[in-house]
Coordinates of C-alpha atoms in Angstrom, one line a residue:
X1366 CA 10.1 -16.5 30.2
X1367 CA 9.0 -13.0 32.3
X1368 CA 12.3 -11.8 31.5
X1369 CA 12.2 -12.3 27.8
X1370 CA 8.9 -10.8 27.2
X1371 CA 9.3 -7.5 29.6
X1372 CA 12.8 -6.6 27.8
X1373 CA 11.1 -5.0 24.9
X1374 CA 8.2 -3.7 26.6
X1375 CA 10.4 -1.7 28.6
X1376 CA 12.3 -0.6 25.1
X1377 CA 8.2 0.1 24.2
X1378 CA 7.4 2.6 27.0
X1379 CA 8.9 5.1 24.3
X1380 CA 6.9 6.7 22.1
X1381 CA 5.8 4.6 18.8
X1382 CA 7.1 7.6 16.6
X1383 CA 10.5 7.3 18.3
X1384 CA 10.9 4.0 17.7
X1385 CA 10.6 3.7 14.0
X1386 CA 12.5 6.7 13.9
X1387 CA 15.3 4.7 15.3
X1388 CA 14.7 1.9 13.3
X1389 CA 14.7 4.2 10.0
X1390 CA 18.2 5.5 11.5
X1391 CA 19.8 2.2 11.8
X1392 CA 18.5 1.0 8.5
X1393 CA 20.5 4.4 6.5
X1394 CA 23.6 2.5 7.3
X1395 CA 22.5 -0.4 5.1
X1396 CA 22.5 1.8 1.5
X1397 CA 25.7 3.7 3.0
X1398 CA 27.4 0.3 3.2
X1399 CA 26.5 -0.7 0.0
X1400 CA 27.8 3.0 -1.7
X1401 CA 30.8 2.3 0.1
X1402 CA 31.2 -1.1 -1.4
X1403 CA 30.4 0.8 -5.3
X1404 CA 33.2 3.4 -3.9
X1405 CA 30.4 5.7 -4.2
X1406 CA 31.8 7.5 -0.8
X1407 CA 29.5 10.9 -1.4
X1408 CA 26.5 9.0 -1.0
X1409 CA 28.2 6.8 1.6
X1410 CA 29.3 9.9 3.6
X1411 CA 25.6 11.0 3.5
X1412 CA 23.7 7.8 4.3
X1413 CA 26.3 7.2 7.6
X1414 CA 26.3 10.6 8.9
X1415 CA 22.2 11.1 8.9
X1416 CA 21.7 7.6 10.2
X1417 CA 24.7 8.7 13.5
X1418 CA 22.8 12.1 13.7
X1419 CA 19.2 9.6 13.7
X1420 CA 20.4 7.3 16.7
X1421 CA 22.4 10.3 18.8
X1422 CA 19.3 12.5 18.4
X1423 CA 16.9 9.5 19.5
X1424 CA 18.9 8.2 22.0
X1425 CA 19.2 11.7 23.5
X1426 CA 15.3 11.9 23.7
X1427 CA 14.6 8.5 24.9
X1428 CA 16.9 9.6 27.7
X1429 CA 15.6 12.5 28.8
X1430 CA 11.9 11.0 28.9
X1431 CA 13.3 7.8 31.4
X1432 CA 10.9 5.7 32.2
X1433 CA 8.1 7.9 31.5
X1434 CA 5.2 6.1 30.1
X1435 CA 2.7 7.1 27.1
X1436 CA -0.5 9.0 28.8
X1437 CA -2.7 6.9 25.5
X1438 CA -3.0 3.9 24.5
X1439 CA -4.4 3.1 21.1
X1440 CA -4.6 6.9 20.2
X1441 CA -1.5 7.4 20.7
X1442 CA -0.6 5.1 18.3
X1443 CA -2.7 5.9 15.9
X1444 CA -0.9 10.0 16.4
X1445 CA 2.5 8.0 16.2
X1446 CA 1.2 6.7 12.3
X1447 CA 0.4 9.8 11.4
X1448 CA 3.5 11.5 12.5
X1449 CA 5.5 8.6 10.9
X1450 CA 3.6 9.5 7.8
X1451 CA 4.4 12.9 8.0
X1452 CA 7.2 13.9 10.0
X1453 CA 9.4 11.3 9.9
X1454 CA 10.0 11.8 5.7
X1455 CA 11.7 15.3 6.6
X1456 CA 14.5 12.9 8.0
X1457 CA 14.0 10.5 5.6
X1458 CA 14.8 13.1 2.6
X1459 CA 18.0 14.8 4.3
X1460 CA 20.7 11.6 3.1
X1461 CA 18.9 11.8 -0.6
X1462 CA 18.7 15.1 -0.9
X1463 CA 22.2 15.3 0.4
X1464 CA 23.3 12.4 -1.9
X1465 CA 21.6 14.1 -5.0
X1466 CA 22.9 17.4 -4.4
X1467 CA 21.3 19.0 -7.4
X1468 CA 17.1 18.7 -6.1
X1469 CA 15.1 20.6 -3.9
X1470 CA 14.5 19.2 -0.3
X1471 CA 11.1 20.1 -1.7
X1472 CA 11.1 17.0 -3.6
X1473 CA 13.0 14.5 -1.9
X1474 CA 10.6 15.2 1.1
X1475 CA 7.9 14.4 -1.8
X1476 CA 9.7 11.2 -2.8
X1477 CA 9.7 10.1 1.0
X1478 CA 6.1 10.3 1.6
X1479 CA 5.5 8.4 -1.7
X1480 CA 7.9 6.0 -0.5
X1481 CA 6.8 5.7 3.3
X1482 CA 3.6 5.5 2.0
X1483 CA 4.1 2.5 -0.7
X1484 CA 2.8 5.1 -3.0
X1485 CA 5.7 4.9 -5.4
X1486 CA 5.0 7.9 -7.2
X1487 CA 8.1 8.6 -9.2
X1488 CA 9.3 12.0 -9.1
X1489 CA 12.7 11.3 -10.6
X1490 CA 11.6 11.3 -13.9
X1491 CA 15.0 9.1 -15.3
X1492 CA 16.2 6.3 -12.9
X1493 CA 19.8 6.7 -14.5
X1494 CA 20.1 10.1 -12.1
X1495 CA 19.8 8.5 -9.0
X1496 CA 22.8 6.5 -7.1
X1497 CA 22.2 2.7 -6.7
X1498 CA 22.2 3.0 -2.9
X1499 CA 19.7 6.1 -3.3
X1500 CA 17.0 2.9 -5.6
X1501 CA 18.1 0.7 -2.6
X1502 CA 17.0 3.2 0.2
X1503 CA 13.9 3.7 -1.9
X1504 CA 12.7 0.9 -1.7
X1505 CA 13.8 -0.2 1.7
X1506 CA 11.4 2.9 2.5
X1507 CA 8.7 1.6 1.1
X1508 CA 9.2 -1.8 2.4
X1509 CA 9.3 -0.8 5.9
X1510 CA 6.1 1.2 5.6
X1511 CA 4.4 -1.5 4.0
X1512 CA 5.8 -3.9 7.0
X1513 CA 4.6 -1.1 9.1
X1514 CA 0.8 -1.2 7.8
X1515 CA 0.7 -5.2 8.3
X1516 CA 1.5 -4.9 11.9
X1517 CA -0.6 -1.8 12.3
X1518 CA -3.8 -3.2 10.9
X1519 CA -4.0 -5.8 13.5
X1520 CA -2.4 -4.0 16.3
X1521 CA -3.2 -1.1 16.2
X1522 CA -6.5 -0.2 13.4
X1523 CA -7.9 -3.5 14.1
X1524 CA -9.0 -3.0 17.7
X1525 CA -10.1 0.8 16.9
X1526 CA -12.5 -0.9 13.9
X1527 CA -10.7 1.0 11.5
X1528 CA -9.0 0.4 8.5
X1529 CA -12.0 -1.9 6.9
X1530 CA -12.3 -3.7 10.2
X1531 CA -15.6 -0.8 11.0
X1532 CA -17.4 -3.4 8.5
X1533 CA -16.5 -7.0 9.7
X1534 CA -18.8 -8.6 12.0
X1535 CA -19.0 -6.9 15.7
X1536 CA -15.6 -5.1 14.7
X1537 CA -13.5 -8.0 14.2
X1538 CA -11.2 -9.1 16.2
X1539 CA -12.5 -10.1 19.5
X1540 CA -16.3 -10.4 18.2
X1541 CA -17.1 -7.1 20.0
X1542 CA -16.4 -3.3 19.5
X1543 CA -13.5 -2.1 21.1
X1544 CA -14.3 1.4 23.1
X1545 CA -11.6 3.0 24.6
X1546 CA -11.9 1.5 27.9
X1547 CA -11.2 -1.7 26.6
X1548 CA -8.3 -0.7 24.4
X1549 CA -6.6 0.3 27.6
X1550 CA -7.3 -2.9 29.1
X1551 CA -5.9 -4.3 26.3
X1552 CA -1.9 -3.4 27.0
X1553 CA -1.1 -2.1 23.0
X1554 CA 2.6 -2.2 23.6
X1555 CA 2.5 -6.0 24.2
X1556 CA -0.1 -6.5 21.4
X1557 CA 2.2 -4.4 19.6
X1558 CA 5.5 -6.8 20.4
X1559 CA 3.3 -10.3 19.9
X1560 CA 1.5 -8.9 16.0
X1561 CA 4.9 -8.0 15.4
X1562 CA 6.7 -11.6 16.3
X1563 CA 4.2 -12.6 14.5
X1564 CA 4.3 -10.6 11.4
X1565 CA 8.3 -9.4 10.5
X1566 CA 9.5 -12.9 9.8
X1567 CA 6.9 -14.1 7.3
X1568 CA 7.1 -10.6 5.8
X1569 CA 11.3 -10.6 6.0
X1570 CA 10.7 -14.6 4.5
X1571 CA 8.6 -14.0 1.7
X1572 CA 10.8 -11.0 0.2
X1573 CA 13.8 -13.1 0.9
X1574 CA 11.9 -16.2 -1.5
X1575 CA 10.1 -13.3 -3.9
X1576 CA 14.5 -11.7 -4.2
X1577 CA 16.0 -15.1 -5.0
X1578 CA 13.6 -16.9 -7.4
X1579 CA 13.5 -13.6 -9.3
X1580 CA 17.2 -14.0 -9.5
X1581 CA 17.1 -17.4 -10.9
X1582 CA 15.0 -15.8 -13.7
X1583 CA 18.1 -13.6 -14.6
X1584 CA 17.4 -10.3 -12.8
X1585 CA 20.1 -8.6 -11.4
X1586 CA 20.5 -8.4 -7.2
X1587 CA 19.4 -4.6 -7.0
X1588 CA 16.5 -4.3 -9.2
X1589 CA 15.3 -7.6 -8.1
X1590 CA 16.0 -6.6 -4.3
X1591 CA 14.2 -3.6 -5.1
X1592 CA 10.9 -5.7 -7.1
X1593 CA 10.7 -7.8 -4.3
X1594 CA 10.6 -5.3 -1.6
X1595 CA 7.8 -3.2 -3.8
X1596 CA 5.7 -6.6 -4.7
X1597 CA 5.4 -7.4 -1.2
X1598 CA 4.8 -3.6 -0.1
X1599 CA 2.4 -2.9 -3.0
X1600 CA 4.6 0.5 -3.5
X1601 CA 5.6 0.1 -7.0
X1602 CA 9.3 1.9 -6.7
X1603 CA 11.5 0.0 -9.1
X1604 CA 15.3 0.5 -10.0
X1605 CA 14.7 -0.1 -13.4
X1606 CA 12.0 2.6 -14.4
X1607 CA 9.4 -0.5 -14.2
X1608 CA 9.2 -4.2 -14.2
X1609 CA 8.9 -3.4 -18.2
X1610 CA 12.9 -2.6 -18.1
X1611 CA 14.0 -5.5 -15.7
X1612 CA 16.2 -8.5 -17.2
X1613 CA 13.9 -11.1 -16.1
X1614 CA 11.3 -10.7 -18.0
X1615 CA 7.8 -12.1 -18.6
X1616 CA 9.5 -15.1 -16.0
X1617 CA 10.6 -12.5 -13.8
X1618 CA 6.6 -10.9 -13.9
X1619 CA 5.0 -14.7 -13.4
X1620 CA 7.0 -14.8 -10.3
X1621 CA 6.1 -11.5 -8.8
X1622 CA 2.5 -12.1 -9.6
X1623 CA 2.1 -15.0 -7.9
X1624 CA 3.3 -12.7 -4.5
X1625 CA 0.7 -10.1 -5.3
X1626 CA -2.1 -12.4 -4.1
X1627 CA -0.9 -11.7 -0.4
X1628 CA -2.4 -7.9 -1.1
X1629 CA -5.8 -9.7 -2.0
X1630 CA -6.7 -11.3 1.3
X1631 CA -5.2 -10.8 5.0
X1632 CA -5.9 -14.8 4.8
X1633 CA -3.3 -15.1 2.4
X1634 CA -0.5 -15.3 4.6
X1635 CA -2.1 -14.8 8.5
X1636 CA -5.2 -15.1 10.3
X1637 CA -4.4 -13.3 13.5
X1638 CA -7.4 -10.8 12.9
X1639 CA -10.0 -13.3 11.8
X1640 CA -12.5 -15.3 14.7
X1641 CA -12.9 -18.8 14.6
X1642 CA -14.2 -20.7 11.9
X1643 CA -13.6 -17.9 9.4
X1644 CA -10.2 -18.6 8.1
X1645 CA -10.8 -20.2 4.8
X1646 CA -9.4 -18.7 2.0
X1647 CA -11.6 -20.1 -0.7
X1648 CA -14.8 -18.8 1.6
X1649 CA -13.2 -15.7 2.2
X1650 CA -15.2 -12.6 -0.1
X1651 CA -12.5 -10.5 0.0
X1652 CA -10.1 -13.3 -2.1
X1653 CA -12.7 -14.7 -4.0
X1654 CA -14.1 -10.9 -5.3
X1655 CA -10.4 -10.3 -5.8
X1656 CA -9.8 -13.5 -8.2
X1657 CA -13.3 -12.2 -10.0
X1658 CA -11.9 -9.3 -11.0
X1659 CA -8.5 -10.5 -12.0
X1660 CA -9.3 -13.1 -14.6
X1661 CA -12.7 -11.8 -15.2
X1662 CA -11.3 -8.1 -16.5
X1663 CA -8.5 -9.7 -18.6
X1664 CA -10.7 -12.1 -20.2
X1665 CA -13.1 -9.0 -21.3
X1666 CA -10.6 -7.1 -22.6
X1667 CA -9.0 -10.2 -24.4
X1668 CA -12.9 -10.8 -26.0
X1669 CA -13.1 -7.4 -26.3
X1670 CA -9.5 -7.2 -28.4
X1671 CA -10.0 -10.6 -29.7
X1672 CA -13.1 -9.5 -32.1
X1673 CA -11.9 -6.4 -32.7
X1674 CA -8.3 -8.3 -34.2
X1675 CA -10.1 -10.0 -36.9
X1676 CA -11.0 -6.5 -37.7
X1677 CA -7.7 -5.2 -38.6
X1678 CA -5.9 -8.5 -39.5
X1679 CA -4.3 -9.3 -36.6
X1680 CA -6.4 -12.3 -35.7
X1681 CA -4.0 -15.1 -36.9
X1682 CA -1.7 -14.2 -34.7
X1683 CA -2.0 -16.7 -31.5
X1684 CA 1.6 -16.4 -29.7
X1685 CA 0.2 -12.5 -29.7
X1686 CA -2.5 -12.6 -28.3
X1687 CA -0.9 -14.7 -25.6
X1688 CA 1.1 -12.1 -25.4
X1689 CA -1.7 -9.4 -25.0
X1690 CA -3.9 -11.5 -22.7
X1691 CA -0.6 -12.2 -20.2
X1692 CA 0.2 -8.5 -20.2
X1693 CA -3.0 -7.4 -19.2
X1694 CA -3.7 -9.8 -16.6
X1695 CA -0.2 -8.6 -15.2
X1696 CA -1.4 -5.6 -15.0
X1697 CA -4.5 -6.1 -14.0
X1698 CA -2.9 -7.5 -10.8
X1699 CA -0.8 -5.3 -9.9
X1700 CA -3.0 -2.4 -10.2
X1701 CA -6.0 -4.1 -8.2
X1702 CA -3.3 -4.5 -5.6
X1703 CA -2.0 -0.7 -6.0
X1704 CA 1.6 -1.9 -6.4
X1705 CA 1.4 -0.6 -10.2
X1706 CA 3.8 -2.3 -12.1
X1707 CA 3.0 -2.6 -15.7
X1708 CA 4.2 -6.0 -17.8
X1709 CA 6.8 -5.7 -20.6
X1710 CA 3.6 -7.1 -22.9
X1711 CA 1.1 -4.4 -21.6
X1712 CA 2.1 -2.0 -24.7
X1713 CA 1.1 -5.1 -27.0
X1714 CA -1.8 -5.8 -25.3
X1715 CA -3.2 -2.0 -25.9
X1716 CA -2.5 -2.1 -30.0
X1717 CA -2.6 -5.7 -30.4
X1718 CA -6.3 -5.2 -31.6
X1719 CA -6.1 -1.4 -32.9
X1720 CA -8.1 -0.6 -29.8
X1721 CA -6.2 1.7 -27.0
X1722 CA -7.3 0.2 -23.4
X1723 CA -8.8 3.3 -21.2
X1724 CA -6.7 4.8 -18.6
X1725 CA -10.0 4.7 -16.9
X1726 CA -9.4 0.7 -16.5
X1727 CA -6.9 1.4 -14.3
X1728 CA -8.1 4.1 -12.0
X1729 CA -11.1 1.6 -11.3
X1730 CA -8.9 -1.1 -10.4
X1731 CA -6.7 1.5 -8.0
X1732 CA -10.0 2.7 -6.3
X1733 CA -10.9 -0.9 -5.5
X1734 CA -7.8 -1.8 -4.0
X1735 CA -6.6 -4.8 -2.2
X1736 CA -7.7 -6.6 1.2
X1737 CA -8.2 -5.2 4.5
X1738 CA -5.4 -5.4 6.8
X1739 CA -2.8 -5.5 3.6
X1740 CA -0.4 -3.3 2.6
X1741 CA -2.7 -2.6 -0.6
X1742 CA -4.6 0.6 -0.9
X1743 CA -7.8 2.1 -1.8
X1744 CA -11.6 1.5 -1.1
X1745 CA -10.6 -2.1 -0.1
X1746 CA -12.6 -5.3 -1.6
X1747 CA -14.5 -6.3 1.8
X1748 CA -16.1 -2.9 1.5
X1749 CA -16.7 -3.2 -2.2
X1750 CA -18.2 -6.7 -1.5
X1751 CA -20.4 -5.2 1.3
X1752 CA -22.0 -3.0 -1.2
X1753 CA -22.7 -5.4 -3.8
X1754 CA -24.5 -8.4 -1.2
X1755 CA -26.6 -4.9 -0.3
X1756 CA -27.5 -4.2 -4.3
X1757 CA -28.7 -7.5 -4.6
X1758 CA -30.8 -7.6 -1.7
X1759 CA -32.2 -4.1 -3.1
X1760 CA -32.6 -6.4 -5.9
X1761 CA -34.7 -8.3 -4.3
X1762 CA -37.1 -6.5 -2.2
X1763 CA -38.1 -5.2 -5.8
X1764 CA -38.9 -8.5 -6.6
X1765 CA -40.4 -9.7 -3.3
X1766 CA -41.1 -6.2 -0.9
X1767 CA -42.2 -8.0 2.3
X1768 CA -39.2 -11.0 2.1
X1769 CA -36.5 -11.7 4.8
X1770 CA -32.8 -12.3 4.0
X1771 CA -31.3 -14.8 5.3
X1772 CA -27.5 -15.3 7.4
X1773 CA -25.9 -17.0 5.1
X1774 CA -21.8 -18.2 4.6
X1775 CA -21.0 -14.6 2.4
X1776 CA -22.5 -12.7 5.4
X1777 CA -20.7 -13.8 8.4
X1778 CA -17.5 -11.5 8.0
X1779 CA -20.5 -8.5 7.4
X1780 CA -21.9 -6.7 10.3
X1781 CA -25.5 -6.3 9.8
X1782 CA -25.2 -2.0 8.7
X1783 CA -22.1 -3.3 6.7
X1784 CA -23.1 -1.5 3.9
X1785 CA -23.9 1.4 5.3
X1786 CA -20.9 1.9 6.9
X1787 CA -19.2 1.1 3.3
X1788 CA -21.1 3.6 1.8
X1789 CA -20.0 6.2 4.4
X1790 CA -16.5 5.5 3.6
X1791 CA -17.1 5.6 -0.2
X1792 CA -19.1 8.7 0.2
X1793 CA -16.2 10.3 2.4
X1794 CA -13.2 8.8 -0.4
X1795 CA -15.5 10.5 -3.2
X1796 CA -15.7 13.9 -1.0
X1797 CA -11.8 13.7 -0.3
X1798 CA -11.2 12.9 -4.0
X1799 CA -13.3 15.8 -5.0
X1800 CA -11.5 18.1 -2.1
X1801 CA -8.1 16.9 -3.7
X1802 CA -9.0 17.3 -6.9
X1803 CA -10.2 21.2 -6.9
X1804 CA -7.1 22.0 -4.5
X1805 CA -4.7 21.0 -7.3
X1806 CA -6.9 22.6 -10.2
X1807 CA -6.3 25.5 -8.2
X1808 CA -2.5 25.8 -8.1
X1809 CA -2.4 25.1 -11.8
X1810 CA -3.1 21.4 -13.2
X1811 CA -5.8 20.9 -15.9
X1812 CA -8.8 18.7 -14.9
X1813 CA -7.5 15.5 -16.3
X1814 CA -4.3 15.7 -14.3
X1815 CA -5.8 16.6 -11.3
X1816 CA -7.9 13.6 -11.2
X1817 CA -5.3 10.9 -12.1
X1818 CA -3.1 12.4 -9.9
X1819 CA -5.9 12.7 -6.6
X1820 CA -6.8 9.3 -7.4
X1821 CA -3.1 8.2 -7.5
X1822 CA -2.4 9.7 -4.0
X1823 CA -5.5 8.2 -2.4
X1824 CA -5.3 5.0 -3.6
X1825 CA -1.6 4.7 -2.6
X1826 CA -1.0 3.6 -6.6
X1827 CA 2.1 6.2 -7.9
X1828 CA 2.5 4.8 -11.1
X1829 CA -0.7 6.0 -12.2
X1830 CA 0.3 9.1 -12.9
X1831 CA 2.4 7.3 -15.9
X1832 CA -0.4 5.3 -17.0
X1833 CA -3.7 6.3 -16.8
X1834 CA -3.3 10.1 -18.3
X1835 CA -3.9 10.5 -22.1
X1836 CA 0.2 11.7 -21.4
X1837 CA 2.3 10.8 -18.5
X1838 CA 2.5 13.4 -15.6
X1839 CA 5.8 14.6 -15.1
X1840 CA 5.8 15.3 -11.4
X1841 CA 8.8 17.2 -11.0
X1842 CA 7.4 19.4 -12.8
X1843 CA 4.5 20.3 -10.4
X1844 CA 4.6 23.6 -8.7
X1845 CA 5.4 23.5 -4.7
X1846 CA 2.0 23.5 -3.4
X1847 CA 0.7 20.9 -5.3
X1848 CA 3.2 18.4 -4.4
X1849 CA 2.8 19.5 -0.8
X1850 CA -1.2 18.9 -2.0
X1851 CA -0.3 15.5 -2.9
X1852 CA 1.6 15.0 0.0
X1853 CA -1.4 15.3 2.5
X1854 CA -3.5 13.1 -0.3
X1855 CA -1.1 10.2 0.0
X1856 CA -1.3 10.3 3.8
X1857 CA -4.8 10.5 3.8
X1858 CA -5.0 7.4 1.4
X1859 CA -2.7 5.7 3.6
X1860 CA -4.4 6.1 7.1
X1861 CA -8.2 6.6 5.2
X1862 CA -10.2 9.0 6.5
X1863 CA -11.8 7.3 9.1
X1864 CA -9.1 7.3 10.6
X1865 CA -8.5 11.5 10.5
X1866 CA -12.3 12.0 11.8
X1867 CA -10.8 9.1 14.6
X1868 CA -8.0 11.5 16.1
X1869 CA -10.4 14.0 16.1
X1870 CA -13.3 12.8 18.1
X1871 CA -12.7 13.9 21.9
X1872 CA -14.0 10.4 22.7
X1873 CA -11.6 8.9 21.8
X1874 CA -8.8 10.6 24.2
X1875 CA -10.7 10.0 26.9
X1876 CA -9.8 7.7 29.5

């Protein structure tokens, strides 16, 4: 049993960074068998011959480092994310910039942060351009990234307190605050090897089940390979131009929603960074705020509609409104979980009543986010939860000044400054938003497009850049500095900035 569990912990003496580099290598040869199998042998050529140079060039490092061990533990794995994040889409982009022939590495390198990311900002503005291997490596992008984040929240941010963990009670897991002492202590290479045991097969199993029922609603292999993969990675990349396009319709939309509730709660599908006695879903805040705001907003803007119907004669009609109400509670899902998808009925549901429904909506929804520890972005719904138990207890020192609150069931994932350190957070999201915001106003976009597109990047939701503008944002036609802009925004988003002012503290590195 020794023998098992030391063989890849000795394959884990290597550099994070190095191995998902080799992973990314090995997985080009997936889209470059399946060109060859479309006798697309361009692409083919491209996909085969950057994945050989990937392995050769990482096998050639791993031997010349031996057996040399990292010097850091949890830092350094937290400086292999960001790399991945950053360094790794410049080898990412050389098989679809190669493939395409016509871009700019400029913005293939773009699209591979999006991807790596699970942005899924789309800067190929019609699908029709790209190869089918070139959707397929898209999304296998994006899924790995997202597969990425699941293992790194509770092997990697989880015992650093980052990632929304700084807010859970004593720095969940392990009841306790992790310094760095006890990080060492704590061997990351093997937590890294059990989280991901753990982890890969129920994330490999669900996109497996998510790929074949959405077949069985009529979607074809690729796009519903590609939906899967993006559902279950909250990235949003589709094959199609949107779920709007895809054969399987509103059936095909029932299915995937059902798998966005895994971006709501960690719960959902593991409880490997919850103590004992916590793991209900139904008690859980984060899943319970989560389910608030996705039948409560749809049924508001359904009232909302619904009056306004009877106004312009449009009452009467039932099956639409059904209609209306499904496509905005579709929506409403996806963009809470900053995957970004948008139902075929979502047009309907904005003229249904003669009422247009805000792009502002869903830039709200995107800045909430999903659950800590998912592969959803944005402010996260712990946090969000942690500042609303603090307004009503504002609430009610007005009321009663000398009281004392009470530890009750909705406080025992909070630590007691919970909301404080929330507010931090928010406070630093609102600076970095702001930050983003002026840089791109400064290399040419008007105000509105400047903040869809730094609350796009930040909340890891691409697609909002088609959506939540008065007119969509072409992004291919951005000038070079602010897509490179956008680049460091959707990194930023990814890793949150708790995690920048992290690698930066000199406490941290210290052993």
């Amino acid at each position: 049993m020794r023998r098992v569990v030391q063989a890849p912990l000795g394959v884990l003496r290597l550099p994070l960074f190095l191995l998902i580099w080799g992973i990314a290598s090995l997985a080009m040869w997936l889209p470059a068998v399946h060109a060859l199998v479309l006798d697309d042998h361009h692409t083919s050529q491209s996909f085969f011959y950057a994945g050989l140079a990937g392995v050769i060039l990482v096998v050639l490092i791993a031997l010349s480092m031996g057996n040399r061990v990292p010097r850091y533990g949890m830092p350094g794995q937290l400086l292999s994310l960001l790399a991945t994040f950053t360094v790794l889409p410049l080898f990412l982009a050389v098989p679809v910039q190669d493939a395409l022939v016509s871009t700019r590495f400029v913005n293939a390198y773009f699209d591979m942060v999006s991807a790596i990311t699970t942005t899924g900002a789309d800067i190929w503005a019609d699908p029709g351009r790209l190869p089918p291997s070139v959707h397929l490596w898209r999304a296998m992008v994006g899924w790995l990234g997202g597969l990425l984040m699941w293992v790194a929240a509770s092997a990697v941010l989880a015992p650093m307190s980052l990632g929304g963990f700084e807010v859970t009670a004593k720095g969940q897991p392990g009841g306790g605050t992790a310094g760095p002492g006890q990080m060492e202590k704590a061997d990351p290479r093997r937590q890294l090897v059990l989280v991901t045991r753990t982890l890969a097969p129920v994330y490999a199993g669900l996109t497996m089940v998510l790929w074949i029922l959405l077949m069985i609603t009529g979607e074809k292999a690729l796009a519903g390979l590609c939906h899967a993969m993006s559902v279950m990675a909250t990235a949003g990349i589709s094959a199609t131009g949107g779920v709007e396009n895809a054969a399987s319709g509103v059936a095909g939309e029932m299915v995937m929603f059902l798998f966005m509730f895994f971006a709501l709660s960690r719960l959902t599908f593991s409880s490997d960074t919850v103590t004992s006695g916590q793991g209900r879903l139904d008690k859980d805040p984060e899943f319970r705020t989560g389910m608030l705001i996705v039948f409560g907003v749809p049924l508001l803007l359904f009232l909302r509609h619904w009056f306004a119907a009877y106004e312009v004669d449009a009452g009467e009609d039932l099956l639409q409104a059904l209609r209306a109400f499904w496509g905005t509670l579709f929506t409403v899902m996806s963009f809470l979980s900053t995957t970004g998808f948008e139902s075929v009925h979502w047009q309907a549901a904005r003229t249904w009543s003669g009422l247009e429904t805000p792009g502002m909506i869903l830039l709200g929804l995107a800045v909430f986010g999903g659950g800590v520890a998912t592969t959803a972005g944005g402010v996260k719904l712990l946090r969000v939860y942690a500042l609303y138990l603090n307004g009503l207890r504002e609430m009610e020192r007005l009321v009663h000044p000398n009281s004392v609150s009470g530890e009750g069931d909705r406080t025992k994932r909070l630590q007691k400054n919970g909301a404080f350190v929330a507010w931090v957070f928010f406070m630093l999201f609102a600076l970095s938003l702001a930050l983003v915001s002026t840089a791109l106003a400064a290399v040419g976009s008007s105000f509105e497009q400047s903040l869809v597109l730094a609350i796009a990047a930040l909340s890891t939701t691409g697609p909002l850049t088609e959506s939540a503008s008065s007119a969509p944002i072409v992004l291919n036609l951005l000038t070079d500095p602010a897509k490179l802009i956008l680049c460091i925004a959707m990194v930023l988003g990814r890793l949150e900035t708790l995690a920048f002012i992290a690698l930066l503290s000199p406490n941290l590195w210290r052993s």
